[in-house]
Amino acid sequence: MDIQQLSVKIFAKSTTDGQRFDQSALIPIFHRWIREKRLGPEILLIDVADYRHVVDGPGIMIIGHHAHLGLDEGRGLGLRFLRRRDEPGEVAAKLRDGLRYATLCCEALSGEPTLGGALQFDGGALELRVQSRLHAPQSAATYASFEPTLRAFLAEVYETEADAIECEHLSDEREPFGVRVRVPGTHEPSALHPRLLG
């Protein structure tokens, strides 16, 4: 199975004081990431966009030529990395690419001095979406084809048993094909990222 335009969302941990995270703090951070080419030369970052007016929307985003990223609020706050321009390719390779960049961004935000540790991420709580319906129509058949590769990939990266990973098909026909994932245990993005290199 080949897929295209994968998005990976890593959910944020709950804030200790129960307050909602103020995304306005991300605007200068994301502008700095653009200047510094924070995601490397292969991901061209262009501008910062504010979608906080959209209910359960993408929040503050970096718009890029090859990918977008932002703090998405749909089904819970989390960092979403979305490939925009890529060729169709094998599921495992796309998962490795998407999770590599998502963990890199989460690690950077978690350690961002100006946020003072206010934003931390649960590397074991994911939402995956395939935006290209041509390669992954929203169907049970797509899930049946996608899920075994997903489990095998996650078991390798998270160093756990494939059967221990919870996968839920997000089957709303109005939305792109998606899977919600829960990997048991504690998984910091900073520990996952090195396993995704190479």
Coordinates of C-alpha atoms in Angstrom, one line a residue:
M1 CA 0.0 0.0 0.0
D2 CA 1.3 3.5 -0.9
I3 CA 0.1 6.7 0.7
Q4 CA 0.7 10.4 0.3
Q5 CA 0.2 13.5 2.4
L6 CA 0.4 11.9 5.8
S7 CA -0.2 14.0 8.9
V8 CA 1.1 13.0 12.4
K9 CA -0.3 14.5 15.5
I10 CA 1.3 14.0 18.9
F11 CA -1.0 15.0 21.7
A12 CA 0.1 17.4 24.5
K13 CA 0.0 16.4 28.1
S14 CA -2.5 18.1 30.3
T15 CA -1.3 21.3 31.9
T16 CA -0.7 20.9 35.7
D17 CA -2.8 24.0 36.5
G18 CA -5.7 23.0 34.3
Q19 CA -5.4 26.2 32.2
R20 CA -5.6 26.3 28.4
F21 CA -2.3 26.8 26.7
D22 CA -2.1 30.3 25.1
Q23 CA -1.0 29.7 21.6
S24 CA -0.1 33.4 21.0
A25 CA 3.3 32.5 22.6
L26 CA 4.1 30.4 19.5
I27 CA 4.0 33.2 17.0
P28 CA 7.5 34.6 17.8
I29 CA 8.9 31.1 18.2
F30 CA 7.6 29.9 14.8
H31 CA 8.9 33.1 13.1
R32 CA 12.3 32.3 14.6
W33 CA 12.1 28.7 13.4
I34 CA 11.5 30.0 9.8
R35 CA 14.6 32.3 10.1
E36 CA 16.7 29.6 11.5
K37 CA 15.5 26.9 9.1
R38 CA 14.7 24.8 12.2
L39 CA 13.5 21.7 10.3
G40 CA 16.5 21.7 8.0
P41 CA 17.1 22.5 4.3
E42 CA 14.7 19.9 3.0
I43 CA 11.6 21.5 4.7
L44 CA 11.1 25.1 3.4
L45 CA 9.1 27.1 6.0
I46 CA 7.4 30.2 4.6
D47 CA 5.1 32.0 7.0
V48 CA 3.1 31.9 10.2
A49 CA -0.7 31.8 10.1
D50 CA -3.2 32.3 12.9
Y51 CA -6.3 30.1 12.8
R52 CA -7.3 30.4 16.4
H53 CA -10.7 31.7 15.3
V54 CA -11.5 28.3 13.9
V55 CA -13.2 26.1 16.6
D56 CA -11.1 22.9 17.2
G57 CA -8.9 24.1 14.4
P58 CA -5.2 24.1 13.5
G59 CA -4.4 27.1 15.8
I60 CA -1.1 28.8 15.1
M61 CA 0.6 27.2 12.1
I62 CA 3.8 27.4 10.1
I63 CA 2.9 27.3 6.5
G64 CA 5.6 25.6 4.4
H65 CA 6.3 24.6 0.8
H66 CA 6.8 20.9 1.6
A67 CA 4.9 20.7 4.9
H68 CA 2.7 22.5 7.5
L69 CA 2.9 22.2 11.2
G70 CA 0.9 23.7 14.1
L71 CA -0.7 23.2 17.4
D72 CA -4.0 21.5 16.5
E73 CA -6.9 21.5 18.9
G74 CA -9.2 19.0 17.3
R75 CA -9.9 16.0 19.7
G76 CA -7.4 17.5 22.1
L77 CA -4.4 19.8 21.9
G78 CA -1.4 18.4 20.0
L79 CA 1.4 19.2 17.5
R80 CA 0.5 18.2 14.0
F81 CA 3.0 17.8 11.2
L82 CA 1.5 17.5 7.7
R83 CA 3.3 16.7 4.5
R84 CA 2.0 18.8 1.6
R85 CA 4.1 17.9 -1.4
D86 CA 5.4 14.4 -1.5
E87 CA 5.3 11.4 -3.9
P88 CA 3.2 8.4 -3.0
G89 CA 5.3 5.9 -1.0
E90 CA 5.3 2.9 1.3
V91 CA 3.4 3.3 4.6
A92 CA 6.4 2.5 6.8
A93 CA 8.6 5.1 5.1
K94 CA 5.9 7.8 5.3
L95 CA 5.3 7.0 9.0
R96 CA 9.0 7.2 9.8
D97 CA 9.3 10.6 8.0
G98 CA 6.2 12.1 9.6
L99 CA 6.9 10.9 13.1
R100 CA 10.6 12.0 12.8
Y101 CA 9.6 15.6 12.1
A102 CA 6.7 15.6 14.6
T103 CA 9.0 14.4 17.5
L104 CA 11.6 16.9 16.4
C105 CA 9.1 19.8 16.7
C106 CA 7.7 18.5 20.0
E107 CA 11.2 18.2 21.5
A108 CA 12.0 21.8 20.4
L109 CA 8.7 23.2 21.9
S110 CA 9.1 21.2 25.1
G111 CA 12.5 22.7 25.7
E112 CA 11.7 26.2 24.4
P113 CA 13.0 28.6 27.2
T114 CA 10.3 31.2 26.5
L115 CA 7.5 28.7 27.3
G116 CA 9.0 27.7 30.6
G117 CA 8.0 24.0 30.2
A118 CA 4.3 24.9 29.8
L119 CA 4.0 22.7 26.7
Q120 CA 4.9 19.0 27.0
F121 CA 3.9 16.1 24.8
D122 CA 2.9 12.5 25.2
G123 CA 4.8 10.6 22.6
G124 CA 2.6 7.6 23.0
A125 CA -0.6 9.4 22.0
L126 CA -0.9 9.9 18.3
E127 CA -3.4 10.7 15.6
L128 CA -2.5 9.8 12.0
R129 CA -4.3 11.1 8.9
V130 CA -3.8 10.4 5.2
Q131 CA -5.0 13.6 3.5
S132 CA -4.8 12.1 0.0
R133 CA -8.1 10.2 -0.4
L134 CA -6.9 8.9 -3.8
H135 CA -4.4 6.6 -2.1
A136 CA -6.3 6.0 1.2
P137 CA -10.1 6.2 0.8
Q138 CA -12.0 6.4 4.1
S139 CA -13.0 2.7 4.4
A140 CA -12.6 -0.4 6.5
A141 CA -10.6 -1.9 3.6
T142 CA -8.0 0.9 3.9
Y143 CA -7.8 0.3 7.6
A144 CA -7.3 -3.5 7.1
S145 CA -4.5 -2.8 4.7
F146 CA -2.9 0.0 6.8
E147 CA -3.1 -1.4 10.3
P148 CA -0.7 -4.3 10.2
T149 CA 2.1 -2.2 8.8
L150 CA 1.3 0.6 11.4
R151 CA 1.5 -1.9 14.3
A152 CA 4.8 -3.4 13.1
F153 CA 6.4 0.0 12.6
L154 CA 5.3 1.3 16.0
A155 CA 6.3 -1.9 17.8
E156 CA 9.9 -1.4 16.4
V157 CA 10.1 2.3 17.2
Y158 CA 8.5 2.1 20.6
E159 CA 10.2 -1.2 21.5
T160 CA 7.0 -2.9 22.6
E161 CA 4.7 -5.7 21.6
A162 CA 2.6 -5.0 18.5
D163 CA -0.5 -6.5 20.3
A164 CA -0.1 -4.0 23.2
I165 CA -0.7 -1.0 20.9
E166 CA -4.2 0.3 20.8
C167 CA -5.3 1.4 17.3
E168 CA -8.7 2.9 16.5
H169 CA -10.0 3.6 13.0
L170 CA -11.4 7.2 12.8
S171 CA -14.1 6.3 10.3
D172 CA -16.1 9.5 9.9
E173 CA -16.7 9.7 6.2
R174 CA -16.5 13.5 6.3
E175 CA -12.8 13.3 7.3
P176 CA -9.7 11.8 5.7
F177 CA -8.7 8.3 6.7
G178 CA -7.3 8.3 10.2
V179 CA -6.1 6.2 13.1
R180 CA -5.9 7.1 16.7
V181 CA -3.0 5.3 18.5
R182 CA -2.2 4.7 22.1
V183 CA 1.1 3.1 23.0
P184 CA 1.3 2.0 26.6
G185 CA 4.0 3.4 28.9
T186 CA 5.8 6.7 29.0
H187 CA 7.3 7.9 25.7
E188 CA 9.1 11.3 25.5
P189 CA 9.5 12.6 22.0
S190 CA 13.2 13.4 22.7
A191 CA 13.7 9.6 23.3
L192 CA 11.8 8.6 20.2
H193 CA 13.4 11.0 17.7
P194 CA 16.9 9.3 17.6
R195 CA 15.2 6.0 16.8
L196 CA 13.7 7.5 13.7
L197 CA 16.9 8.9 12.1
G198 CA 18.5 7.2 9.2

